[in-house]
């Protein structure tokens, strides 16, 4: 049966050895008033509620004597078991100490959590994380809040700087932003933008050195494959030093042969059939020999052709896979000795050299007034 503890008033089973709340003994130590129904200790003669002496025992406490031994005697009063005041005081102070200990550990745990969240926020570049910390810990140490607020302002300023750099579409502005904000959340986006700007500049220049510079600066760039293809294309039409030397050597041999009137060496520098020679299409070696014989008139005792090496302009064109022809222009001067009288004529040479390294076109344009 569930009853009220006579000591503390809390509910307890009548079979419980002791009250779980106050610790007083229950089973076999209480009785019920037949007048008011209240429960009180069996060693009390009167009900403390109504002062009635009649009771109804809850637990069998009287043993009947065997037949013939007379009437049953009254219940032997049982000694009431109560917790003494010192014990109660001790229990009270233990409870206070336990609560203080729990409160200490709770505060310590909260302090540790604040410290962990503070470190996480300091290392973050997300303004929402910093704002969350400030809202959750209004009573955090002043130094922590000051640091977080300063960090938040720096990030917000960085976002403004990023917007300005992005809208500027300027490589220098983007680079400056990265230098000033190395840990920015926009770092990769800024690098991608610089990559794009550098590629546009290199592609527009169509210059091998600029394309090479792009490839070196952005080895993992978005446009590295396109840069490789473009560089290969530029290099295929770019006159290498060895090619330039080959072209200049051909014309040096051509004019030296003219100076020496060496017809065999002269025809060795030209194609058997030239696309154009001094205005004649499909010219042959005979046309070349006719030229040299024609310019040596009877009154000419000596002739010297000189080439202006600084005036060379060579353009390279791919005519087939790994086959090229070269458009060449340069200035040449003819000095003729006519019986001791020197005459000078100047020309602009416009010619082509085939993939086989021989002259396939040749024209002389007189330069007058010089």
Short mmCIF file of C-alpha atoms in Angstrom, two decimals:
data_model
loop_
_atom_site.label_atom_id
_atom_site.label_comp_id
_atom_site.label_asym_id
_atom_site.label_seq_id
_atom_site.Cartn_x
_atom_site.Cartn_y
_atom_site.Cartn_z
CA UNK A 1 0.00 0.00 0.00
CA UNK A 2 1.20 3.54 -0.79
CA UNK A 3 1.08 5.80 2.26
CA UNK A 4 2.39 9.16 3.37
CA UNK A 5 5.59 9.02 5.36
CA UNK A 6 4.79 10.14 8.95
CA UNK A 7 8.12 11.95 9.04
CA UNK A 8 8.38 13.87 5.75
CA UNK A 9 4.94 13.42 4.17
CA UNK A 10 6.23 12.03 0.87
CA UNK A 11 4.62 8.95 -0.63
CA UNK A 12 6.20 5.62 0.25
CA UNK A 13 5.25 1.94 0.20
CA UNK A 14 4.11 0.57 3.55
CA UNK A 15 6.44 -2.37 2.87
CA UNK A 16 9.51 -0.18 2.28
CA UNK A 17 12.25 -0.73 4.90
CA UNK A 18 12.92 3.01 5.01
CA UNK A 19 11.57 6.19 3.42
CA UNK A 20 13.70 6.95 0.35
CA UNK A 21 13.28 10.66 1.01
CA UNK A 22 14.09 11.13 4.70
CA UNK A 23 15.46 7.69 5.63
CA UNK A 24 13.06 6.92 8.51
CA UNK A 25 12.11 3.24 9.04
CA UNK A 26 8.70 2.31 7.63
CA UNK A 27 7.94 -1.45 7.46
CA UNK A 28 6.64 -2.64 10.87
CA UNK A 29 7.15 0.78 12.47
CA UNK A 30 3.91 2.61 11.62
CA UNK A 31 0.18 2.34 12.34
CA UNK A 32 -3.01 3.94 11.02
CA UNK A 33 -5.48 5.99 13.06
CA UNK A 34 -8.97 4.41 12.94
CA UNK A 35 -10.50 7.81 13.46
CA UNK A 36 -8.86 10.02 10.84
CA UNK A 37 -6.87 7.48 8.79
CA UNK A 38 -3.53 9.20 9.37
CA UNK A 39 -0.33 7.15 9.72
CA UNK A 40 2.04 7.62 12.65
CA UNK A 41 4.73 5.71 14.47
CA UNK A 42 3.65 2.79 16.63
CA UNK A 43 5.54 4.06 19.67
CA UNK A 44 3.23 7.11 19.80
CA UNK A 45 0.17 6.56 22.01
CA UNK A 46 -2.08 9.05 20.29
CA UNK A 47 -2.59 10.04 16.68
CA UNK A 48 -0.75 13.36 16.21
CA UNK A 49 -3.51 14.50 13.84
CA UNK A 50 -6.69 13.91 15.90
CA UNK A 51 -5.22 12.81 19.27
CA UNK A 52 -7.33 9.60 19.07
CA UNK A 53 -5.82 6.52 20.71
CA UNK A 54 -7.52 3.87 18.59
CA UNK A 55 -5.40 2.51 15.80
CA UNK A 56 -5.37 0.02 13.02
CA UNK A 57 -2.03 -1.67 12.64
CA UNK A 58 -0.53 -1.82 9.21
CA UNK A 59 1.97 -4.50 9.95
CA UNK A 60 1.27 -7.49 12.30
CA UNK A 61 3.12 -6.64 15.48
CA UNK A 62 1.18 -8.74 18.12
CA UNK A 63 1.65 -12.45 18.55
CA UNK A 64 -1.21 -14.48 20.03
CA UNK A 65 -0.37 -16.70 22.92
CA UNK A 66 -1.18 -20.39 22.62
CA UNK A 67 -4.54 -21.61 23.88
CA UNK A 68 -4.66 -21.98 27.63
CA UNK A 69 -2.08 -19.35 28.39
CA UNK A 70 -4.54 -16.59 29.03
CA UNK A 71 -5.61 -13.63 27.01
CA UNK A 72 -3.37 -11.93 24.52
CA UNK A 73 -1.32 -9.16 25.95
CA UNK A 74 -1.24 -5.72 24.49
CA UNK A 75 1.22 -4.91 21.76
CA UNK A 76 4.67 -4.35 23.02
CA UNK A 77 5.59 -0.83 22.11
CA UNK A 78 8.29 -0.77 19.50
CA UNK A 79 11.04 1.75 19.83
CA UNK A 80 10.64 4.49 17.27
CA UNK A 81 13.57 4.75 14.90
CA UNK A 82 14.22 8.32 13.95
CA UNK A 83 17.20 9.90 12.18
CA UNK A 84 19.02 12.15 14.58
CA UNK A 85 19.59 15.85 13.90
CA UNK A 86 23.35 15.45 13.38
CA UNK A 87 22.74 12.86 10.68
CA UNK A 88 20.27 15.15 8.94
CA UNK A 89 22.70 18.03 9.09
CA UNK A 90 25.45 15.82 7.70
CA UNK A 91 23.21 14.70 4.84
CA UNK A 92 22.29 18.33 4.16
CA UNK A 93 25.89 19.45 3.94
CA UNK A 94 26.75 16.45 1.74
CA UNK A 95 23.92 17.44 -0.62
CA UNK A 96 25.19 21.04 -0.70
CA UNK A 97 28.73 19.85 -1.43
CA UNK A 98 27.48 17.53 -4.18
CA UNK A 99 25.52 20.35 -5.78
CA UNK A 100 28.54 22.66 -5.60
CA UNK A 101 30.72 20.00 -7.19
CA UNK A 102 28.23 19.41 -9.99
CA UNK A 103 27.90 23.16 -10.52
CA UNK A 104 31.69 23.50 -10.68
CA UNK A 105 32.04 20.77 -13.28
CA UNK A 106 29.12 22.20 -15.27
CA UNK A 107 30.71 25.65 -15.38
CA UNK A 108 34.07 24.09 -16.19
CA UNK A 109 32.51 22.17 -19.09
CA UNK A 110 30.83 25.35 -20.35
CA UNK A 111 34.15 27.18 -20.12
CA UNK A 112 35.89 24.43 -22.10
CA UNK A 113 33.17 24.56 -24.76
CA UNK A 114 33.50 28.34 -25.04
CA UNK A 115 37.27 27.97 -25.42
CA UNK A 116 36.87 25.34 -28.16
CA UNK A 117 34.31 27.47 -30.02
CA UNK A 118 36.55 30.52 -29.66
CA UNK A 119 39.53 28.74 -31.22
CA UNK A 120 37.31 27.43 -34.03
CA UNK A 121 35.92 30.92 -34.73
CA UNK A 122 39.37 32.54 -34.71
CA UNK A 123 40.56 30.05 -37.33
CA UNK A 124 37.46 30.48 -39.49
CA UNK A 125 37.02 32.88 -42.38
CA UNK A 126 33.23 32.45 -42.41
CA UNK A 127 31.57 35.57 -40.95
CA UNK A 128 28.48 33.55 -39.96
CA UNK A 129 30.55 31.38 -37.62
CA UNK A 130 32.00 34.47 -35.93
CA UNK A 131 28.56 36.08 -35.58
CA UNK A 132 27.22 32.83 -34.06
CA UNK A 133 29.99 32.82 -31.44
CA UNK A 134 29.21 36.41 -30.40
CA UNK A 135 25.51 35.60 -30.03
CA UNK A 136 26.08 32.37 -28.07
CA UNK A 137 28.65 33.78 -25.67
CA UNK A 138 27.65 37.30 -24.64
CA UNK A 139 29.50 36.78 -21.33
CA UNK A 140 32.67 35.37 -22.90
CA UNK A 141 36.01 36.84 -21.77
CA UNK A 142 36.38 40.37 -23.09
CA UNK A 143 39.64 39.49 -24.83
CA UNK A 144 37.88 36.68 -26.73
CA UNK A 145 35.01 38.88 -27.86
CA UNK A 146 37.36 41.70 -28.89
CA UNK A 147 39.42 39.28 -30.97
CA UNK A 148 36.38 37.79 -32.68
CA UNK A 149 34.87 41.22 -33.40
CA UNK A 150 38.18 42.42 -34.87
CA UNK A 151 38.43 39.27 -36.97
CA UNK A 152 34.87 39.75 -38.19
CA UNK A 153 35.56 43.36 -39.22
CA UNK A 154 38.66 42.26 -41.10
CA UNK A 155 36.70 39.61 -43.00
CA UNK A 156 33.94 42.08 -43.85
CA UNK A 157 36.50 44.56 -45.15
CA UNK A 158 38.13 41.75 -47.10
CA UNK A 159 34.78 41.00 -48.75
CA UNK A 160 34.50 44.64 -49.79
CA UNK A 161 38.05 44.57 -51.18
CA UNK A 162 37.22 41.37 -53.06
CA UNK A 163 34.19 42.95 -54.70
CA UNK A 164 36.29 45.92 -55.82
CA UNK A 165 39.08 43.69 -57.15
CA UNK A 166 36.64 41.46 -59.02
CA UNK A 167 34.80 44.37 -60.64
CA UNK A 168 38.10 45.99 -61.66
CA UNK A 169 38.92 43.04 -63.92
CA UNK A 170 42.54 43.97 -63.28
CA UNK A 171 45.31 41.45 -62.73
CA UNK A 172 47.23 43.86 -60.50
CA UNK A 173 44.17 44.53 -58.29
CA UNK A 174 43.46 40.83 -57.93
CA UNK A 175 47.11 40.12 -57.10
CA UNK A 176 47.10 42.90 -54.51
CA UNK A 177 43.93 41.45 -52.96
CA UNK A 178 45.57 38.02 -52.65
CA UNK A 179 48.71 39.51 -51.11
CA UNK A 180 46.64 41.33 -48.49
CA UNK A 181 44.20 38.44 -47.90
CA UNK A 182 46.21 35.19 -48.23
CA UNK A 183 43.60 33.16 -46.31
CA UNK A 184 40.58 34.58 -48.13
CA UNK A 185 37.66 32.32 -48.97
CA UNK A 186 37.82 33.89 -52.45
CA UNK A 187 41.46 32.87 -52.99
CA UNK A 188 40.78 30.16 -55.58
CA UNK A 189 38.26 32.33 -57.41
CA UNK A 190 40.84 35.13 -57.60
CA UNK A 191 43.51 32.73 -58.90
CA UNK A 192 41.11 31.47 -61.56
CA UNK A 193 40.36 35.03 -62.63
CA UNK A 194 44.09 35.84 -62.91
CA UNK A 195 44.58 32.65 -64.91
CA UNK A 196 41.86 33.76 -67.33
CA UNK A 197 43.26 37.29 -67.70
CA UNK A 198 46.80 36.02 -68.31
CA UNK A 199 45.57 33.59 -70.96
CA UNK A 200 43.59 36.29 -72.79
CA UNK A 201 46.69 38.51 -72.88
CA UNK A 202 48.96 35.69 -74.10
CA UNK A 203 46.47 34.55 -76.74
CA UNK A 204 45.95 38.08 -78.01
CA UNK A 205 49.70 38.70 -78.31
CA UNK A 206 50.25 35.56 -80.38
CA UNK A 207 53.82 35.82 -79.13
CA UNK A 208 55.76 32.68 -78.24
CA UNK A 209 57.47 34.27 -75.25
CA UNK A 210 54.19 35.45 -73.71
CA UNK A 211 52.55 32.08 -74.26
CA UNK A 212 55.58 30.40 -72.67
CA UNK A 213 55.33 32.81 -69.72
CA UNK A 214 51.65 31.89 -69.26
CA UNK A 215 52.50 28.17 -69.26
CA UNK A 216 55.27 28.70 -66.69
CA UNK A 217 53.09 30.80 -64.38
CA UNK A 218 50.04 28.52 -64.67
CA UNK A 219 51.29 24.92 -65.08
CA UNK A 220 47.90 23.67 -63.85
CA UNK A 221 45.89 26.50 -65.39
CA UNK A 222 42.55 26.05 -67.07
CA UNK A 223 43.99 26.96 -70.48
CA UNK A 224 47.28 25.06 -70.33
CA UNK A 225 46.23 22.64 -73.09
CA UNK A 226 45.18 25.49 -75.37
CA UNK A 227 48.45 27.27 -74.58
CA UNK A 228 50.44 24.19 -75.58
CA UNK A 229 48.61 24.00 -78.91
CA UNK A 230 49.01 27.73 -79.57
CA UNK A 231 52.71 27.65 -78.69
CA UNK A 232 53.22 24.74 -81.06
CA UNK A 233 51.44 26.65 -83.81
CA UNK A 234 53.47 29.81 -83.19
CA UNK A 235 56.72 27.88 -83.10
CA UNK A 236 55.80 26.18 -86.36
CA UNK A 237 55.70 29.59 -88.08
CA UNK A 238 58.47 31.19 -86.06
CA UNK A 239 61.80 31.41 -87.81
CA UNK A 240 64.42 29.68 -85.74
CA UNK A 241 68.02 30.84 -85.70
CA UNK A 242 69.11 27.83 -87.75
CA UNK A 243 66.46 28.63 -90.36
CA UNK A 244 67.48 32.27 -90.50
CA UNK A 245 71.12 31.26 -91.02
CA UNK A 246 70.09 28.86 -93.80
CA UNK A 247 68.12 31.56 -95.68
CA UNK A 248 70.86 34.18 -95.37
CA UNK A 249 73.45 31.64 -96.49
CA UNK A 250 71.50 30.87 -99.69
CA UNK A 251 71.41 34.52 -100.78
CA UNK A 252 74.99 35.15 -99.81
CA UNK A 253 75.97 32.20 -102.05
CA UNK A 254 73.70 33.50 -104.83
CA UNK A 255 75.31 36.96 -104.97
CA UNK A 256 78.84 35.70 -104.50
CA UNK A 257 78.26 33.47 -107.52
CA UNK A 258 77.10 36.53 -109.48
CA UNK A 259 80.20 38.47 -108.38
CA UNK A 260 82.42 35.58 -109.45
CA UNK A 261 80.38 34.91 -112.60
CA UNK A 262 80.25 31.29 -111.47
CA UNK A 263 77.25 29.96 -113.35
CA UNK A 264 77.34 26.47 -111.88
CA UNK A 265 77.35 27.70 -108.28
CA UNK A 266 74.65 30.20 -109.16
CA UNK A 267 72.19 27.65 -110.55
CA UNK A 268 72.88 25.39 -107.57
CA UNK A 269 71.17 27.96 -105.34
CA UNK A 270 67.90 28.00 -107.29
CA UNK A 271 65.11 25.51 -108.00
CA UNK A 272 65.21 23.84 -111.42
CA UNK A 273 61.89 25.48 -112.13
CA UNK A 274 61.18 28.68 -110.23
CA UNK A 275 57.73 30.07 -109.62
CA UNK A 276 58.96 33.48 -110.65
CA UNK A 277 62.33 34.94 -111.57
CA UNK A 278 62.53 38.65 -112.33
CA UNK A 279 58.88 38.60 -113.40
CA UNK A 280 59.01 35.45 -115.47
CA UNK A 281 56.89 32.55 -114.23
CA UNK A 282 58.13 28.95 -114.31
CA UNK A 283 61.65 30.18 -114.98
CA UNK A 284 64.43 27.64 -115.50
CA UNK A 285 68.17 27.60 -114.92
CA UNK A 286 68.67 29.07 -118.38
CA UNK A 287 66.70 32.14 -117.35
CA UNK A 288 68.99 32.57 -114.37
CA UNK A 289 72.09 32.29 -116.58
CA UNK A 290 70.62 34.80 -119.02
CA UNK A 291 70.32 37.25 -116.14
CA UNK A 292 73.95 36.99 -115.11
CA UNK A 293 75.19 37.27 -118.69
CA UNK A 294 73.00 40.28 -119.33
CA UNK A 295 74.17 42.37 -116.39
CA UNK A 296 77.84 41.93 -117.29
CA UNK A 297 78.09 44.37 -120.16
CA UNK A 298 81.25 44.89 -122.14
CA UNK A 299 82.25 48.09 -120.36
CA UNK A 300 82.01 46.54 -116.88
CA UNK A 301 85.39 45.46 -115.58
CA UNK A 302 84.20 44.46 -112.13
CA UNK A 303 80.90 44.00 -110.24
CA UNK A 304 80.24 43.56 -106.53
CA UNK A 305 76.86 42.85 -104.89
CA UNK A 306 76.56 43.60 -101.19
CA UNK A 307 73.74 42.51 -98.85
CA UNK A 308 72.52 44.61 -95.93
CA UNK A 309 72.27 41.89 -93.24
CA UNK A 310 70.35 44.16 -90.86
CA UNK A 311 67.55 44.60 -93.39
CA UNK A 312 66.48 40.95 -93.50
CA UNK A 313 62.83 40.13 -92.92
CA UNK A 314 61.90 36.44 -92.99
CA UNK A 315 58.36 35.09 -92.69
CA UNK A 316 57.74 31.37 -92.29
CA UNK A 317 54.69 29.57 -93.69
CA UNK A 318 53.77 25.92 -93.22
CA UNK A 319 52.89 24.44 -96.62
CA UNK A 320 52.56 20.84 -95.41
CA UNK A 321 53.16 18.95 -92.20
CA UNK A 322 56.69 19.86 -91.09
CA UNK A 323 57.34 21.55 -94.47
CA UNK A 324 57.84 25.30 -94.72
CA UNK A 325 58.64 28.05 -97.19
CA UNK A 326 60.16 31.40 -96.36
CA UNK A 327 59.17 34.83 -97.67
CA UNK A 328 62.30 36.97 -97.64
CA UNK A 329 62.96 40.67 -98.18
CA UNK A 330 66.25 42.54 -97.74
CA UNK A 331 68.27 45.35 -99.27
CA UNK A 332 71.14 44.82 -101.73
CA UNK A 333 73.60 47.18 -103.37
CA UNK A 334 75.29 46.75 -106.77
CA UNK A 335 78.69 48.42 -107.32
CA UNK A 336 79.83 48.45 -110.98
CA UNK A 337 83.32 49.45 -112.15
CA UNK A 338 83.15 50.82 -115.65
CA UNK A 339 86.74 51.56 -116.71
CA UNK A 340 87.51 53.11 -113.32
CA UNK A 341 84.17 54.83 -112.92
CA UNK A 342 82.08 53.35 -110.08
CA UNK A 343 78.28 53.36 -110.30
CA UNK A 344 76.08 52.32 -107.40
CA UNK A 345 72.56 50.90 -107.65
CA UNK A 346 70.33 49.88 -104.74
CA UNK A 347 67.55 47.30 -104.75
CA UNK A 348 65.00 45.74 -102.51
CA UNK A 349 65.07 41.97 -102.97
CA UNK A 350 61.77 40.11 -102.66
CA UNK A 351 62.19 36.36 -102.78
CA UNK A 352 61.06 32.97 -101.54
CA UNK A 353 63.04 29.97 -100.34
CA UNK A 354 61.51 26.50 -100.64
CA UNK A 355 61.43 23.74 -98.05
CA UNK A 356 64.46 22.22 -99.84
CA UNK A 357 66.50 25.33 -99.06
CA UNK A 358 66.64 26.74 -102.60
CA UNK A 359 65.41 30.00 -104.13
CA UNK A 360 61.98 29.48 -105.70
CA UNK A 361 61.14 33.15 -106.42
CA UNK A 362 63.42 36.15 -106.99
CA UNK A 363 62.72 39.78 -107.87
CA UNK A 364 64.75 42.98 -107.76
CA UNK A 365 62.92 46.28 -107.15
CA UNK A 366 65.12 49.35 -107.81
CA UNK A 367 65.28 51.92 -105.04
CA UNK A 368 65.41 55.37 -106.59
CA UNK A 369 66.22 58.74 -105.12
CA UNK A 370 68.78 57.44 -102.63
#
